């Protein structure tokens, strides 16, 4: 089985379409690590696609906030404004769907998915020290999102190895999954990358070959950014797409 692993789409339809086109033929099922909505101008279209195509989606903090199941006080001003705007601009069907999304971690086909970390859906795993604490709690393979930083960590009782991101001239990179490690993999963010690479990020996992491929694909940032400004969403949400951070 080959899984398309996506996360942090954040209502960016142009990025999602580029990922789906780029991944065509490379996957059998879709798995989503959350944050389908929030920040971008196409929440309904993004939610429609994920709701119809993903076999399993765990909820992200933005999905939870838009559905009214989380306190907005932890969000910065732009995220709060985007949450309220998204709530107003989503169909009832998609609001109900967001509210119904399960909390991670969930186990699927020998691996796990979570939004933030397997211990806390809202936790950001950014540094090796963060990742190291998780060693006793992770199995062989876990996909997480939330940081919008592609890569992840290999955890071992003797230490942590960061999984290096792609260079800007690379669009694909195979990541082997050693048996005796806890492999914590972040596919990156489809719709709002924050790892200084503005291209949409995703991953493909092949259960037979036991290999994850991290991928990047350019998308129409100008259109996505223009729609954010036209919708009256906070301007930094448009500009940061070009910066990839
Ligand atoms: Zn996110």
Coordinates of C-alpha atoms and ligand atoms in Angstrom, one line a residue:
X1 CA 0.0 0.0 0.0
X2 CA 1.2 3.5 -0.8
X3 CA -0.1 6.4 1.3
X4 CA -0.1 10.0 0.4
X5 CA 0.6 11.8 3.7
X6 CA -0.5 15.4 3.9
X7 CA -0.8 17.9 6.8
X8 CA -1.4 21.6 7.5
X9 CA -3.2 22.4 4.3
X10 CA -4.6 25.5 5.9
X11 CA -7.3 26.3 3.2
X12 CA -4.7 26.7 0.5
X13 CA -6.4 25.2 -2.6
X14 CA -3.6 26.1 -5.0
X15 CA -1.1 24.3 -2.9
X16 CA -3.4 21.3 -2.4
X17 CA -4.1 21.0 -6.1
X18 CA -0.4 21.1 -6.9
X19 CA 0.3 18.3 -4.4
X20 CA -2.5 16.2 -5.8
X21 CA -1.3 16.6 -9.4
X22 CA 2.4 16.0 -8.4
X23 CA 1.5 12.9 -6.4
X24 CA -0.8 11.4 -9.1
X25 CA -0.1 7.7 -9.6
X26 CA 2.2 7.5 -6.6
X27 CA -0.4 6.6 -3.9
X28 CA -3.4 4.4 -3.2
X29 CA -4.8 6.1 -0.1
X30 CA -4.7 9.5 1.6
X31 CA -3.9 10.2 5.2
X32 CA -4.1 13.7 6.8
X33 CA -2.4 14.8 10.0
X34 CA -4.7 17.8 10.5
X35 CA -5.1 21.5 10.1
X36 CA -7.2 21.3 6.9
X37 CA -8.4 24.8 7.5
X38 CA -7.3 28.2 9.0
X39 CA -5.2 31.0 7.4
X40 CA -6.0 30.6 3.7
X41 CA -9.0 31.7 1.6
X42 CA -10.4 28.4 0.4
X43 CA -11.6 26.5 3.5
X44 CA -14.6 24.9 1.9
X45 CA -12.7 23.6 -1.1
X46 CA -9.9 22.3 1.0
X47 CA -12.2 20.6 3.4
X48 CA -14.3 19.1 0.6
X49 CA -11.3 17.5 -1.0
X50 CA -9.9 16.1 2.3
X51 CA -13.3 14.9 3.5
X52 CA -14.0 13.1 0.2
X53 CA -10.5 11.6 -0.4
X54 CA -8.7 11.0 2.9
X55 CA -9.1 7.6 4.5
X56 CA -8.3 9.1 7.9
X57 CA -7.8 12.6 9.2
X58 CA -6.9 13.5 12.7
X59 CA -7.9 17.0 13.9
X60 CA -5.4 19.8 14.1
X61 CA -5.6 22.8 16.5
X62 CA -7.0 25.0 13.8
X63 CA -9.7 22.4 12.9
X64 CA -10.6 22.2 16.5
X65 CA -10.7 26.0 16.9
X66 CA -12.8 26.6 13.8
X67 CA -15.2 23.9 15.0
X68 CA -15.5 25.8 18.3
X69 CA -13.9 23.0 20.3
X70 CA -10.8 25.0 21.4
X71 CA -10.1 28.3 23.2
X72 CA -8.9 31.0 20.9
X73 CA -6.8 32.8 23.5
X74 CA -3.7 30.7 22.6
X75 CA -3.8 32.0 19.0
X76 CA -2.1 35.1 17.9
X77 CA -4.1 37.9 16.4
X78 CA -3.9 36.8 12.7
X79 CA -4.8 33.2 13.7
X80 CA -7.8 34.4 15.7
X81 CA -9.0 36.6 12.8
X82 CA -8.5 33.7 10.3
X83 CA -10.4 31.3 12.6
X84 CA -13.4 33.6 12.9
X85 CA -13.4 34.3 9.1
X86 CA -13.1 30.5 8.4
X87 CA -16.0 29.7 10.6
X88 CA -18.2 32.2 8.7
X89 CA -17.1 30.8 5.3
X90 CA -17.5 27.1 5.8
X91 CA -20.5 25.1 4.9
X92 CA -22.5 23.4 7.6
X93 CA -21.4 20.0 6.2
X94 CA -17.7 20.9 6.6
X95 CA -18.1 22.5 10.0
X96 CA -19.8 19.3 11.2
X97 CA -17.1 17.2 9.6
X98 CA -14.3 19.3 11.3
X99 CA -16.1 18.9 14.7
X100 CA -16.2 15.1 14.1
X101 CA -12.5 14.6 13.4
X102 CA -10.8 12.3 16.0
X103 CA -7.9 13.4 18.2
X104 CA -4.6 11.6 17.4
X105 CA -2.7 9.5 17.8
X106 CA -4.5 6.9 15.6
X107 CA -3.0 3.6 14.4
X108 CA -3.3 2.7 10.8
X109 CA -1.7 -0.2 9.0
X110 CA 1.3 -0.6 11.3
X111 CA 2.0 3.1 11.8
X112 CA 0.6 6.0 13.7
X113 CA -0.5 9.5 12.9
X114 CA -0.9 12.5 15.2
X115 CA -1.1 16.3 14.8
X116 CA 1.4 17.7 17.3
X117 CA 2.9 14.7 19.0
X118 CA 1.7 11.3 20.1
X119 CA 1.4 12.6 23.7
X120 CA -0.3 16.0 23.0
X121 CA -2.0 17.0 19.8
X122 CA -1.0 20.7 20.5
X123 CA 2.7 20.1 21.2
X124 CA 5.3 21.4 18.7
X125 CA 8.2 18.9 18.2
X126 CA 10.9 21.3 16.8
X127 CA 14.2 20.4 18.4
X128 CA 16.0 17.1 19.0
X129 CA 15.5 17.6 22.8
X130 CA 11.8 17.8 22.2
X131 CA 11.9 14.7 20.1
X132 CA 14.1 12.7 22.5
X133 CA 11.5 12.9 25.3
X134 CA 9.1 11.0 23.0
X135 CA 11.4 8.0 22.6
X136 CA 9.5 5.7 25.1
X137 CA 6.2 6.7 23.7
X138 CA 6.6 6.2 19.9
X139 CA 6.5 3.0 17.9
X140 CA 8.5 2.3 14.8
X141 CA 6.8 4.9 12.6
X142 CA 4.7 8.0 13.4
X143 CA 3.7 10.8 11.1
X144 CA 3.1 14.2 12.7
X145 CA 2.4 17.7 11.5
X146 CA 1.8 21.0 13.3
X147 CA 5.3 22.6 13.0
X148 CA 5.0 23.1 9.3
X149 CA 8.7 21.9 9.1
X150 CA 9.4 18.9 6.8
X151 CA 11.7 16.2 8.0
X152 CA 11.5 14.8 11.6
X153 CA 13.7 12.7 13.8
X154 CA 15.0 9.2 14.2
X155 CA 14.8 8.3 17.9
X156 CA 17.0 5.7 19.5
X157 CA 17.7 4.9 23.1
X158 CA 21.2 6.3 22.6
X159 CA 20.1 9.6 21.0
X160 CA 18.3 11.5 18.2
X161 CA 19.1 12.0 14.6
X162 CA 17.3 14.8 12.8
X163 CA 16.1 13.9 9.3
X164 CA 17.5 16.6 7.0
X165 CA 15.2 18.7 4.9
X166 CA 15.4 18.8 1.1
X167 CA 17.8 21.2 -0.6
X168 CA 16.1 23.8 -2.8
X169 CA 17.2 22.0 -6.0
X170 CA 15.7 18.7 -4.8
X171 CA 12.0 17.8 -5.2
X172 CA 12.1 14.3 -3.8
X173 CA 14.1 12.5 -1.2
X174 CA 13.9 8.9 0.1
X175 CA 14.0 8.5 3.9
X176 CA 14.9 4.9 5.0
X177 CA 13.2 3.7 8.1
X178 CA 15.6 1.7 10.3
X179 CA 13.9 -1.1 12.2
X180 CA 15.4 -0.4 15.6
X181 CA 14.5 3.3 15.6
X182 CA 11.4 5.3 16.3
X183 CA 10.9 7.1 13.1
X184 CA 9.0 10.4 13.7
X185 CA 8.3 11.9 10.3
X186 CA 6.8 15.3 9.4
X187 CA 5.6 15.5 5.8
X188 CA 5.7 19.3 6.1
X189 CA 2.9 21.7 5.4
X190 CA 0.9 21.7 2.1
X191 CA -0.4 25.2 2.5
X192 CA 1.9 27.2 4.7
X193 CA 5.4 25.9 4.9
X194 CA 7.6 27.5 7.6
X195 CA 10.9 25.8 6.8
X196 CA 12.2 28.6 4.5
X197 CA 11.1 26.7 1.4
X198 CA 7.9 28.1 -0.1
X199 CA 7.1 25.0 -2.1
X200 CA 4.2 22.8 -0.9
X201 CA 5.4 19.8 1.1
X202 CA 4.1 16.3 1.5
X203 CA 5.2 12.7 1.8
X204 CA 4.5 9.3 0.2
X205 CA 4.9 6.2 2.4
X206 CA 5.3 2.7 0.7
X207 CA 4.4 0.0 3.2
X208 CA 6.1 -2.7 1.2
X209 CA 9.3 -1.0 0.5
X210 CA 9.3 0.5 4.0
X211 CA 10.4 3.9 2.6
X212 CA 9.1 7.4 3.0
X213 CA 9.6 9.8 0.2
X214 CA 9.6 13.5 1.2
X215 CA 8.5 15.7 -1.7
X216 CA 8.2 19.4 -2.6
X217 CA 6.3 21.0 -5.4
X218 CA 6.0 24.6 -6.5
X219 CA 2.5 26.1 -6.7
X220 CA 0.7 29.3 -7.7
X221 CA 1.6 31.3 -4.6
X222 CA 0.5 34.6 -6.3
X223 CA -3.1 33.4 -6.6
X224 CA -3.3 31.9 -3.1
X225 CA -1.8 35.2 -1.7
X226 CA -4.1 37.4 -3.8
X227 CA -7.2 35.5 -2.6
X228 CA -6.1 36.0 1.1
X229 CA -5.9 39.7 0.6
X230 CA -9.1 39.9 -1.4
X231 CA -10.9 38.0 1.4
X232 CA -9.8 40.6 3.9
X233 CA -7.8 38.1 5.9
X234 CA -4.7 39.5 7.7
X235 CA -2.0 40.6 5.2
X236 CA 0.9 38.7 6.8
X237 CA -0.9 35.5 6.0
X238 CA -0.4 36.3 2.3
X239 CA 3.2 37.5 2.5
X240 CA 4.5 34.6 4.5
X241 CA 3.6 32.2 1.8
X242 CA 6.3 33.7 -0.5
X243 CA 8.8 33.6 2.3
X244 CA 8.0 30.0 3.3
X245 CA 8.1 30.9 7.0
Ligands
LIG1 ZN1 -0.9 24.0 11.2

